[in-house]
């Protein structure tokens, strides 16, 4: 669905999406890295269960929430992807203890 | 970081921040002391079973009164009854009045008003209530007993589920001394003559751990009352408004009532949007009832008492019982209350107070520390001098009533199902004398 612009460079960064190995470019936000890897829906809403994916990419819509390195409800568009990072899509509500 | 905003009852939006962060800020704050327990009373020891006289008292004051009918001819205007105030108290009464067949108008000031109905903690709570006025314990118990049926009626009529649950409520405590104080206070409460008893238990840490394995290391125990519950109080307000619409009640926003006068056997209300005439008038204007009541020979000496509330992001259900200061809503957000502050009509959010309640909540439930806060606000309780309700009909202008209370969520069922039919039928029974404002005339002991 999304392709990278040809003039975007950057080192390759390895991370995981739901445990599967994935690749991004350094400087990518987690949300951009998800989209570049074909993950358009990164969570289900807590109340109705509808699918949601990164939308505004600038921190206002909160549709990009994912679990990053064990912490739930993080805004994927506001966090840079890092080598070895474990990104998990989120099914509904975050767990209080995580 | 981006802000997520919500507005409610004089709310001030706040940066998204974790609770632990809020708690840390609090520790540096010298003024972080405005926190008390939900109920000033306390808790106790045995599991008291209902005695037969309890049932009588519940029936007497409670929700089993039949729905009254309009016995008097309509006098003095276009409406049988005008209710001043469209908050939880006014709408609950109006909803009950409409069920009797009365032609009702609800006049409301509007969004500029100070309105705790939009900013409360949503407990339907009995535990600890009634010290100094045992009738209040009976009245509260009756309302909590009627609540499930009330919620059912609202759902049937409006399709709005107000999410009432009654799993029993806990009051966890952080020291042995506090536990004893609570236990003794609950004992004194239940030893009052005429007390309508209710079951409760005093639990040690081990017992509490069975229900809530995630309590913090400082929690020594707590008290439990199986009759406590909670709801979604914003949806309650919406259900009541929808119900009013469905039953043909005229809801008039932006009709701040400036003056009420007895006229032609009824009442004339001068509002910001013209004049309204009605046979009877019910003053349920929250804080403004203090100003309106004397116009018709009544009194409502209420004052604002500020309370802060914090709401976190939605999380998977983990807290299956409400507590007096932390509860998880039906949709998953965790609400944290509550402070008790004398601050006049100022609804400005005080970071020191929010931090204090956040810090206390984390001591009870450390797993809250990681959660993001999405909203916090301060709202103003409508408090009478002794904290108990005022229900009264005017002696000099019969047909004028005042209705005000501190727990408008808890008492909504009674207001709708018990109080309203009496108002429609012409007057309050003798059992309500105890709730008259005349009790404040007793000279203070020196
Ligand atoms: C922080 C906090 C926590 C709380 N927690 C709980 C709880 O857990 N459980 C519980 O049972 N209760 C709780 N309460 C109390 C509960 O919210 C109140 O008892 C209830 O909302 C009072 O409703 P009301 O209709 O009297 O007042 P309001 O909400 O103030 O409504 C009054 C209405 O009258 C209107 N009005 C005012 N003046 C005029 C006028 N002159 N003419 C026309 N209309 C007018 C206003 O617009 C308003 O809509 C809490 C309150 C606070 C502040
Ligand atoms: S995509 Fe909108 S907040 Fe992240």
Coordinates of C-alpha atoms and ligand atoms in Angstrom, one line a residue:
Chain A
X1 CA 0.0 0.0 0.0
X2 CA 2.8 2.4 0.8
X3 CA 6.2 2.8 -1.0
X4 CA 9.2 4.6 0.1
X5 CA 10.2 7.8 -1.7
X6 CA 13.3 7.1 -3.8
X7 CA 15.4 9.8 -2.1
X8 CA 14.9 8.5 1.4
X9 CA 18.1 7.0 2.6
X10 CA 19.2 5.7 6.0
X11 CA 20.8 2.6 7.5
X12 CA 18.8 -0.6 7.8
X13 CA 17.3 -1.3 11.2
X14 CA 16.1 -4.8 12.2
X15 CA 13.2 -5.0 14.6
X16 CA 10.3 -7.4 15.1
X17 CA 6.5 -7.0 14.5
X18 CA 4.6 -9.5 16.7
X19 CA 7.7 -11.6 16.9
X20 CA 8.4 -11.7 13.1
X21 CA 11.6 -10.1 11.9
X22 CA 11.1 -6.9 10.0
X23 CA 13.3 -4.1 8.6
X24 CA 13.1 -0.3 8.7
X25 CA 15.4 2.6 7.9
X26 CA 17.0 4.5 10.8
X27 CA 14.9 7.6 11.4
X28 CA 11.6 5.9 10.7
X29 CA 8.9 6.2 13.3
X30 CA 7.4 2.9 14.5
X31 CA 4.2 3.9 12.6
X32 CA 6.1 4.5 9.4
X33 CA 8.0 1.3 9.8
X34 CA 4.7 -0.6 10.3
X35 CA 3.2 0.9 7.1
X36 CA 6.4 0.2 5.1
X37 CA 6.1 -3.4 6.2
X38 CA 2.5 -3.6 5.1
X39 CA 0.9 -3.5 8.5
X40 CA -1.9 -1.0 8.0
X41 CA -4.0 -2.0 11.0
X42 CA -2.0 -1.9 14.2
X43 CA -4.7 -2.3 16.8
X44 CA -8.4 -3.0 17.5
X45 CA -10.3 -0.4 19.5
X46 CA -11.1 -1.2 23.1
X47 CA -14.9 -0.6 22.9
X48 CA -16.1 -1.8 19.5
X49 CA -13.1 -3.8 18.3
X50 CA -12.9 -1.9 15.0
X51 CA -9.5 -2.0 13.3
X52 CA -7.2 1.1 13.5
X53 CA -4.0 2.1 11.9
X54 CA -1.6 5.1 11.9
X55 CA -3.6 8.1 10.5
X56 CA -2.3 11.6 11.3
X57 CA 1.4 10.6 11.8
X58 CA 1.8 13.6 14.0
X59 CA 0.7 12.6 17.4
X60 CA -2.9 13.9 17.6
X61 CA -5.2 11.1 16.6
X62 CA -4.0 8.2 18.8
X63 CA -5.0 5.7 16.2
X64 CA -1.4 4.3 16.0
X65 CA -1.2 2.8 19.5
X66 CA 0.9 -0.3 19.7
X67 CA 2.9 -2.2 22.4
X68 CA 6.6 -1.3 22.2
X69 CA 9.1 -3.3 24.2
X70 CA 6.3 -4.5 26.5
X71 CA 4.7 -1.1 27.2
X72 CA 1.1 -0.9 25.8
X73 CA -0.7 2.1 24.3
X74 CA 2.4 3.9 22.9
X75 CA 2.0 6.2 20.0
X76 CA 3.8 4.6 17.1
X77 CA 4.2 7.8 15.2
X78 CA 6.0 9.5 18.1
X79 CA 8.6 6.8 18.7
X80 CA 11.6 6.2 16.5
X81 CA 12.2 2.6 15.6
X82 CA 15.4 1.2 17.2
X83 CA 17.5 -1.9 16.5
X84 CA 16.0 -5.0 18.2
X85 CA 12.8 -3.2 19.2
X86 CA 9.9 -5.5 19.8
X87 CA 6.7 -3.9 18.4
X88 CA 3.4 -5.7 19.0
X89 CA 0.0 -4.9 17.5
X90 CA -2.6 -4.4 20.2
X91 CA -5.8 -6.2 20.5
X92 CA -8.2 -3.9 22.3
X93 CA -7.3 -2.5 25.7
X94 CA -3.8 -2.3 27.1
X95 CA -3.1 -4.6 30.1
X96 CA -2.8 -2.5 33.3
X97 CA 0.3 -4.3 34.4
X98 CA 2.2 -3.9 31.1
Chain B
X1 CA 3.7 15.3 23.4
X2 CA 0.3 15.8 22.0
X3 CA -2.6 16.6 24.3
X4 CA -5.8 14.8 24.5
X5 CA -8.6 16.9 25.8
X6 CA -11.9 16.4 27.4
X7 CA -14.2 18.8 29.2
X8 CA -16.4 18.1 32.0
X9 CA -17.8 20.2 34.8
X10 CA -15.3 22.9 34.7
X11 CA -12.6 20.6 33.4
X12 CA -9.2 21.7 32.6
X13 CA -7.4 19.6 30.0
X14 CA -4.0 18.3 31.0
X15 CA -1.0 16.9 29.3
X16 CA -0.9 13.2 28.8
X17 CA 1.3 12.0 31.5
X18 CA 1.7 8.8 33.4
X19 CA 0.4 8.4 36.9
X20 CA 3.8 7.7 38.3
X21 CA 4.9 11.0 36.8
X22 CA 2.0 12.8 38.5
X23 CA 2.8 11.1 41.8
X24 CA 6.5 12.1 41.7
X25 CA 5.5 15.7 41.1
X26 CA 3.3 15.5 44.1
X27 CA 6.0 14.5 46.5
X28 CA 7.9 17.7 45.8
X29 CA 4.7 19.7 46.3
X30 CA 4.3 21.1 49.8
X31 CA 0.5 21.6 49.4
X32 CA -0.4 18.1 48.5
X33 CA -2.6 17.4 51.4
X34 CA -6.2 18.0 50.3
X35 CA -7.0 14.4 50.3
X36 CA -9.4 12.5 52.5
X37 CA -11.4 9.4 52.2
X38 CA -14.6 9.2 50.3
X39 CA -16.6 8.8 53.4
X40 CA -15.5 10.4 56.6
X41 CA -16.9 7.6 58.6
X42 CA -15.0 4.4 58.7
X43 CA -15.5 0.7 58.8
X44 CA -15.8 -2.3 60.9
X45 CA -15.9 -5.8 61.8
X46 CA -18.7 -8.3 61.7
X47 CA -21.0 -9.1 58.8
X48 CA -24.2 -7.6 60.1
X49 CA -27.3 -9.3 58.7
X50 CA -30.5 -7.5 58.1
X51 CA -33.0 -7.5 60.8
X52 CA -36.8 -7.5 60.0
X53 CA -37.1 -3.9 61.1
X54 CA -34.6 -2.9 58.4
X55 CA -36.9 -4.2 55.8
X56 CA -39.7 -2.1 57.2
X57 CA -37.6 1.0 57.3
X58 CA -36.4 0.4 53.7
X59 CA -40.0 0.1 52.6
X60 CA -41.1 3.1 54.6
X61 CA -38.5 5.5 53.2
X62 CA -37.7 3.5 50.2
X63 CA -38.6 2.7 46.6
X64 CA -41.6 0.6 47.2
X65 CA -44.0 3.6 47.3
X66 CA -46.4 3.3 44.4
X67 CA -46.4 5.8 41.7
X68 CA -48.6 8.7 42.6
X69 CA -51.1 10.3 40.4
X70 CA -51.9 13.9 39.7
X71 CA -54.8 14.6 42.0
X72 CA -55.0 18.3 41.7
X73 CA -56.2 20.2 38.7
X74 CA -53.6 22.1 36.8
X75 CA -53.5 25.6 38.1
X76 CA -51.5 28.7 37.2
X77 CA -49.9 27.9 33.9
X78 CA -48.9 26.0 30.9
X79 CA -47.1 23.3 32.9
X80 CA -48.2 21.2 35.9
X81 CA -44.7 21.3 37.2
X82 CA -41.5 23.2 36.4
X83 CA -38.3 21.7 37.4
X84 CA -35.4 24.2 37.7
X85 CA -32.2 22.5 36.9
X86 CA -31.4 19.8 34.3
X87 CA -28.6 18.1 36.3
X88 CA -28.8 14.6 37.7
X89 CA -31.1 15.7 40.5
X90 CA -33.5 17.7 38.3
X91 CA -33.7 15.2 35.5
X92 CA -34.2 12.2 37.9
X93 CA -37.1 14.1 39.6
X94 CA -38.6 15.3 36.2
X95 CA -38.3 11.7 34.8
X96 CA -40.3 10.4 37.8
X97 CA -42.8 13.3 37.5
X98 CA -43.4 12.5 33.9
X99 CA -44.2 8.9 34.8
X100 CA -47.2 10.1 36.8
X101 CA -48.7 11.8 33.7
X102 CA -47.8 15.3 34.8
X103 CA -47.0 17.9 32.2
X104 CA -43.4 18.8 33.1
X105 CA -40.9 21.4 32.0
X106 CA -37.2 21.3 32.8
X107 CA -35.5 24.7 32.7
X108 CA -31.7 24.6 32.6
X109 CA -29.1 27.4 32.7
X110 CA -26.7 26.0 30.1
X111 CA -23.1 25.0 29.6
X112 CA -21.7 28.0 31.6
X113 CA -23.2 26.7 34.8
X114 CA -21.1 24.9 37.4
X115 CA -22.4 21.4 37.1
X116 CA -21.1 18.4 39.1
X117 CA -23.5 16.1 37.2
X118 CA -20.9 16.2 34.4
X119 CA -17.8 15.7 36.6
X120 CA -18.5 13.1 39.3
X121 CA -17.1 9.8 40.3
X122 CA -20.2 7.6 39.5
X123 CA -20.3 5.5 42.7
X124 CA -23.7 4.1 43.8
X125 CA -22.4 3.9 47.3
X126 CA -23.7 3.0 50.8
X127 CA -20.7 2.1 52.9
X128 CA -20.0 4.5 55.7
X129 CA -23.1 6.7 55.2
X130 CA -25.5 7.8 57.9
X131 CA -23.5 8.9 60.9
X132 CA -25.6 11.5 62.8
X133 CA -28.6 10.8 60.5
X134 CA -29.5 7.1 60.4
X135 CA -32.5 7.9 58.2
X136 CA -30.0 8.9 55.5
X137 CA -28.5 5.4 55.7
X138 CA -32.0 4.0 55.1
X139 CA -32.7 6.4 52.3
X140 CA -29.4 5.5 50.6
X141 CA -29.8 1.8 51.1
X142 CA -33.3 2.0 49.5
X143 CA -31.9 3.8 46.5
X144 CA -29.1 1.4 46.0
X145 CA -31.6 -1.4 46.3
X146 CA -33.8 0.1 43.6
X147 CA -31.0 1.0 41.3
X148 CA -30.9 -2.2 39.2
X149 CA -34.6 -1.9 38.4
X150 CA -34.2 1.8 37.7
X151 CA -31.3 1.1 35.3
X152 CA -33.5 -1.6 33.6
X153 CA -36.3 0.9 33.1
X154 CA -34.0 3.5 31.6
X155 CA -32.6 0.8 29.2
X156 CA -36.0 -0.3 28.1
X157 CA -37.2 3.3 27.6
X158 CA -34.1 4.8 26.0
X159 CA -31.8 2.0 24.8
X160 CA -29.1 3.6 26.9
X161 CA -27.2 1.2 29.1
X162 CA -26.0 3.1 32.2
X163 CA -23.7 0.2 33.1
X164 CA -24.9 -0.2 36.6
X165 CA -23.0 -2.9 38.5
X166 CA -23.2 -3.9 42.1
X167 CA -20.3 -6.2 42.9
X168 CA -19.7 -4.8 46.3
X169 CA -17.2 -2.0 47.1
X170 CA -13.9 -1.9 49.0
X171 CA -12.2 0.8 51.0
X172 CA -8.6 -0.4 51.2
X173 CA -6.4 1.3 53.9
X174 CA -2.7 1.8 54.4
X175 CA -2.2 1.5 58.1
X176 CA -3.5 -0.6 61.0
X177 CA -4.5 2.5 62.9
X178 CA -6.6 3.6 59.9
X179 CA -8.3 0.2 59.8
X180 CA -9.2 0.4 63.5
X181 CA -10.5 3.9 63.1
X182 CA -12.7 2.8 60.2
X183 CA -13.9 -0.3 62.1
X184 CA -14.8 1.7 65.1
X185 CA -16.6 4.3 63.1
X186 CA -18.7 1.7 61.3
X187 CA -19.5 0.2 64.7
X188 CA -20.7 3.5 66.1
X189 CA -22.7 4.1 62.9
X190 CA -24.5 0.8 63.3
X191 CA -25.1 1.3 67.0
X192 CA -27.1 4.4 66.4
X193 CA -30.8 4.0 67.4
X194 CA -33.0 3.7 64.4
X195 CA -30.1 2.7 62.2
X196 CA -31.0 0.8 59.1
X197 CA -28.3 -1.7 59.1
X198 CA -26.4 -3.0 56.2
X199 CA -23.8 -5.8 55.9
X200 CA -20.1 -5.0 55.9
X201 CA -16.9 -6.8 56.6
X202 CA -13.5 -5.8 57.9
X203 CA -10.8 -7.6 55.9
X204 CA -7.2 -8.2 56.6
X205 CA -4.5 -8.1 53.9
X206 CA -4.7 -11.8 53.2
X207 CA -8.5 -11.6 52.6
X208 CA -8.1 -8.5 50.4
X209 CA -5.4 -10.2 48.4
X210 CA -7.8 -12.9 47.4
X211 CA -10.0 -10.3 45.7
X212 CA -7.3 -8.0 44.5
X213 CA -4.0 -9.7 44.1
X214 CA -2.4 -6.6 42.8
X215 CA -2.6 -4.4 45.9
X216 CA 0.5 -2.6 47.0
X217 CA 2.8 -3.8 49.8
X218 CA 1.5 -1.0 52.2
X219 CA -2.1 -2.1 52.0
X220 CA -2.9 -3.6 55.4
X221 CA -6.6 -4.5 54.7
X222 CA -9.8 -2.7 54.2
X223 CA -13.6 -2.8 54.5
X224 CA -16.1 -4.2 52.2
X225 CA -19.8 -3.7 51.7
X226 CA -21.6 -6.0 49.3
X227 CA -24.3 -3.4 48.5
X228 CA -21.9 -0.9 46.9
X229 CA -21.7 -0.4 43.2
X230 CA -21.1 2.1 40.4
X231 CA -22.4 3.1 37.0
X232 CA -21.5 5.3 34.0
X233 CA -22.8 8.6 35.3
X234 CA -22.4 10.5 32.0
X235 CA -24.6 7.9 30.4
X236 CA -27.0 8.1 33.3
X237 CA -27.4 11.8 32.6
X238 CA -27.9 11.0 28.9
X239 CA -30.4 8.3 29.6
X240 CA -32.4 10.6 31.8
X241 CA -32.4 13.4 29.2
X242 CA -33.4 10.9 26.4
X243 CA -36.2 9.6 28.7
X244 CA -37.5 13.1 29.3
X245 CA -37.7 13.6 25.6
X246 CA -39.4 10.3 25.0
X247 CA -42.1 11.1 27.6
X248 CA -42.8 14.5 26.3
X249 CA -41.1 16.7 28.9
X250 CA -40.2 20.1 27.7
X251 CA -36.5 20.5 28.1
X252 CA -35.5 24.2 27.9
X253 CA -31.8 24.9 27.9
X254 CA -30.5 28.4 28.2
X255 CA -33.4 29.2 30.5
X256 CA -31.6 30.4 33.6
X257 CA -34.3 31.1 36.1
X258 CA -33.7 34.6 37.6
X259 CA -36.8 34.8 39.8
X260 CA -39.6 32.6 41.1
X261 CA -42.8 34.1 42.4
X262 CA -46.0 32.5 43.6
X263 CA -48.8 33.7 41.3
X264 CA -52.5 32.7 40.8
X265 CA -52.2 29.6 42.8
X266 CA -49.1 28.5 40.9
X267 CA -45.7 30.0 40.1
X268 CA -44.2 32.5 37.7
X269 CA -40.7 31.9 36.7
X270 CA -38.7 34.7 35.0
X271 CA -36.0 33.2 32.9
X272 CA -33.2 34.3 30.6
X273 CA -35.5 33.3 27.7
X274 CA -38.9 34.6 28.9
X275 CA -41.5 33.8 31.4
X276 CA -42.8 30.3 32.3
X277 CA -45.9 29.5 34.4
X278 CA -46.4 26.3 36.3
X279 CA -48.7 24.9 39.0
X280 CA -45.7 23.6 41.0
X281 CA -42.0 24.3 41.0
X282 CA -39.2 22.0 42.0
X283 CA -35.9 23.8 42.7
X284 CA -33.1 21.4 41.7
X285 CA -30.6 24.0 40.5
X286 CA -27.6 22.6 42.3
X287 CA -25.5 25.5 43.7
X288 CA -28.0 28.1 42.5
X289 CA -30.8 26.7 44.7
X290 CA -29.2 28.6 47.5
X291 CA -30.2 31.8 45.8
X292 CA -33.6 30.7 44.5
X293 CA -35.0 28.9 47.5
X294 CA -35.6 32.0 49.7
X295 CA -37.8 33.4 46.9
X296 CA -40.5 30.9 47.8
X297 CA -40.0 30.6 51.5
X298 CA -37.4 27.7 51.4
X299 CA -33.8 27.4 52.2
X300 CA -30.9 25.6 50.6
X301 CA -27.8 26.7 52.3
X302 CA -25.4 24.7 50.1
X303 CA -21.8 25.4 49.5
X304 CA -19.3 24.2 46.8
X305 CA -16.7 21.6 47.8
X306 CA -14.2 20.9 45.2
X307 CA -13.1 17.4 44.2
X308 CA -10.5 16.3 41.7
X309 CA -10.8 13.3 39.4
X310 CA -8.2 11.7 37.1
X311 CA -9.0 9.3 34.2
X312 CA -6.5 7.0 32.6
X313 CA -6.5 5.4 29.2
X314 CA -8.7 2.4 28.7
X315 CA -7.1 -0.8 30.0
X316 CA -8.2 -4.5 30.0
X317 CA -10.6 -5.1 33.0
X318 CA -8.6 -5.9 36.1
X319 CA -10.4 -4.1 39.0
X320 CA -13.7 -5.9 39.4
X321 CA -14.9 -4.0 42.4
X322 CA -15.2 -0.2 42.8
X323 CA -13.2 1.3 45.7
X324 CA -14.0 4.6 47.4
X325 CA -11.1 6.3 45.5
X326 CA -10.3 4.2 42.5
X327 CA -12.6 2.4 40.1
X328 CA -12.4 1.0 36.6
X329 CA -15.2 2.1 34.3
X330 CA -17.3 -0.1 32.1
X331 CA -15.2 0.9 29.1
X332 CA -11.9 0.3 30.8
X333 CA -10.6 3.7 31.9
X334 CA -9.5 3.9 35.5
X335 CA -11.0 6.8 37.4
X336 CA -9.1 8.2 40.4
X337 CA -10.6 10.5 43.0
X338 CA -11.2 12.1 45.2
X339 CA -10.2 15.1 47.1
X340 CA -12.2 17.3 49.4
X341 CA -11.3 21.0 49.2
X342 CA -13.0 24.2 50.3
X343 CA -12.2 26.5 47.4
X344 CA -15.3 28.5 46.6
X345 CA -16.4 28.4 43.0
X346 CA -12.9 27.9 41.6
X347 CA -12.7 24.8 39.4
X348 CA -9.1 25.4 38.4
X349 CA -7.2 22.1 38.4
X350 CA -4.6 22.1 41.1
X351 CA -1.6 19.9 40.0
X352 CA -0.7 19.4 43.7
X353 CA -4.0 17.8 44.5
X354 CA -4.1 15.6 41.3
X355 CA -0.6 14.5 42.2
X356 CA -1.7 13.6 45.7
X357 CA -4.6 11.5 44.6
X358 CA -2.5 9.8 41.9
X359 CA 0.2 9.0 44.4
X360 CA -2.3 7.5 46.8
X361 CA -3.9 5.5 44.1
X362 CA -0.5 4.0 43.2
X363 CA 0.2 3.1 46.8
X364 CA -3.1 1.1 46.7
X365 CA -2.5 -0.3 43.2
X366 CA 1.1 0.0 42.0
X367 CA 0.2 -1.3 38.5
X368 CA -1.6 2.0 37.8
X369 CA 1.8 3.8 37.7
X370 CA 2.5 2.9 34.1
X371 CA -0.8 4.1 32.8
X372 CA -1.3 7.2 30.8
X373 CA -3.6 9.9 32.0
X374 CA -6.0 11.1 29.4
X375 CA -8.0 13.7 31.4
X376 CA -8.3 15.3 34.8
X377 CA -10.6 17.9 36.2
X378 CA -12.0 19.5 39.3
X379 CA -15.7 19.7 40.0
X380 CA -17.8 21.2 42.8
X381 CA -20.0 19.1 45.1
X382 CA -23.2 20.7 46.2
X383 CA -22.9 20.4 50.0
X384 CA -25.4 21.2 52.7
X385 CA -24.0 22.1 56.2
X386 CA -24.2 18.5 57.4
X387 CA -23.7 16.9 54.0
X388 CA -27.2 15.4 54.0
X389 CA -30.0 16.1 51.5
X390 CA -32.6 18.8 51.7
X391 CA -36.1 17.8 50.7
X392 CA -38.8 20.2 51.6
X393 CA -42.1 21.8 50.5
X394 CA -42.5 25.4 51.2
X395 CA -44.9 26.2 54.1
X396 CA -45.6 29.8 52.8
X397 CA -45.8 28.9 49.1
X398 CA -47.2 25.4 48.9
X399 CA -46.3 23.7 45.7
X400 CA -42.7 24.9 45.8
X401 CA -40.2 22.2 46.6
X402 CA -36.5 22.1 47.0
X403 CA -34.4 19.0 46.2
X404 CA -30.7 18.9 46.7
X405 CA -28.2 16.3 47.8
X406 CA -24.5 15.4 47.9
X407 CA -24.8 12.0 46.1
X408 CA -27.0 12.6 43.1
X409 CA -25.9 9.5 41.3
X410 CA -26.5 7.2 44.3
X411 CA -29.9 8.7 45.0
X412 CA -31.1 9.0 41.4
X413 CA -33.3 5.9 41.8
X414 CA -35.0 7.3 44.9
X415 CA -35.5 10.7 43.4
X416 CA -37.1 9.3 40.3
X417 CA -39.2 6.5 41.9
X418 CA -40.0 7.7 45.4
X419 CA -39.6 11.4 45.7
X420 CA -41.1 12.5 42.4
X421 CA -44.5 10.6 42.8
X422 CA -44.9 12.3 46.2
X423 CA -44.2 15.7 44.7
X424 CA -46.7 15.0 42.0
X425 CA -49.3 13.8 44.5
X426 CA -49.0 17.0 46.5
X427 CA -46.5 16.6 49.3
X428 CA -43.8 14.7 51.1
X429 CA -44.6 12.2 53.8
X430 CA -43.8 12.7 57.4
X431 CA -40.7 10.5 57.0
X432 CA -39.1 13.4 55.1
X433 CA -39.3 15.9 57.9
X434 CA -35.8 14.8 59.0
X435 CA -34.5 16.2 55.6
X436 CA -36.0 19.7 56.1
X437 CA -33.6 22.6 56.2
X438 CA -35.2 23.5 59.5
X439 CA -32.6 21.2 61.1
X440 CA -30.0 23.9 60.5
X441 CA -31.8 26.3 62.8
X442 CA -30.9 24.3 65.9
X443 CA -28.7 26.7 67.9
X444 CA -25.1 25.6 67.9
X445 CA -24.0 24.3 71.2
X446 CA -21.4 26.6 72.7
Ligands
LIG1 C1 -15.7 15.2 42.3 C2 -17.1 14.7 42.5 C3 -17.3 13.4 42.7 C4 -18.6 12.9 43.0 N1 -18.8 11.6 43.1 C5 -20.1 11.1 43.3 C6 -20.3 9.7 43.4 O1 -19.4 8.9 43.2 N2 -21.5 9.3 43.6 C7 -22.6 10.2 43.8 O2 -23.7 9.7 44.0 N3 -22.4 11.5 43.7 C8 -21.2 12.0 43.4 N4 -21.0 13.3 43.3 C9 -22.1 14.2 43.5 C10 -23.0 14.4 42.3 O3 -22.3 14.7 41.2 C11 -24.0 15.5 42.6 O4 -24.7 15.1 43.7 C12 -25.0 15.7 41.5 O5 -24.3 15.9 40.3 C13 -25.7 17.0 41.8 O6 -26.6 17.2 40.8 P1 -27.5 18.5 40.7 O7 -28.5 18.3 39.6 O8 -28.0 18.8 42.1 O9 -26.5 19.6 40.4 P2 -25.8 20.2 39.0 O10 -25.1 19.2 38.3 O11 -25.1 21.5 39.4 O12 -27.1 20.6 38.1 C14 -27.8 21.7 38.4 C15 -28.3 22.2 37.0 O13 -29.0 23.4 37.3 C16 -28.8 24.3 36.3 N5 -29.0 25.6 36.9 C17 -28.2 26.2 37.8 N6 -28.8 27.4 38.1 C18 -29.9 27.5 37.4 C19 -30.9 28.5 37.3 N7 -30.9 29.6 38.0 N8 -31.9 28.3 36.4 C20 -32.0 27.2 35.7 N9 -31.1 26.2 35.8 C21 -30.0 26.4 36.6 C22 -27.4 24.0 35.8 O14 -27.2 24.4 34.5 C23 -27.2 22.5 36.0 O15 -27.5 21.8 34.9 C24 -19.7 13.8 43.1 C25 -19.5 15.2 42.9 C26 -18.2 15.6 42.6 C27 -18.0 17.1 42.4
LIG2 S1 -0.9 8.4 13.8 FE1 -2.1 9.9 14.8 S2 -1.2 9.9 16.8 FE2 0.0 8.6 15.7

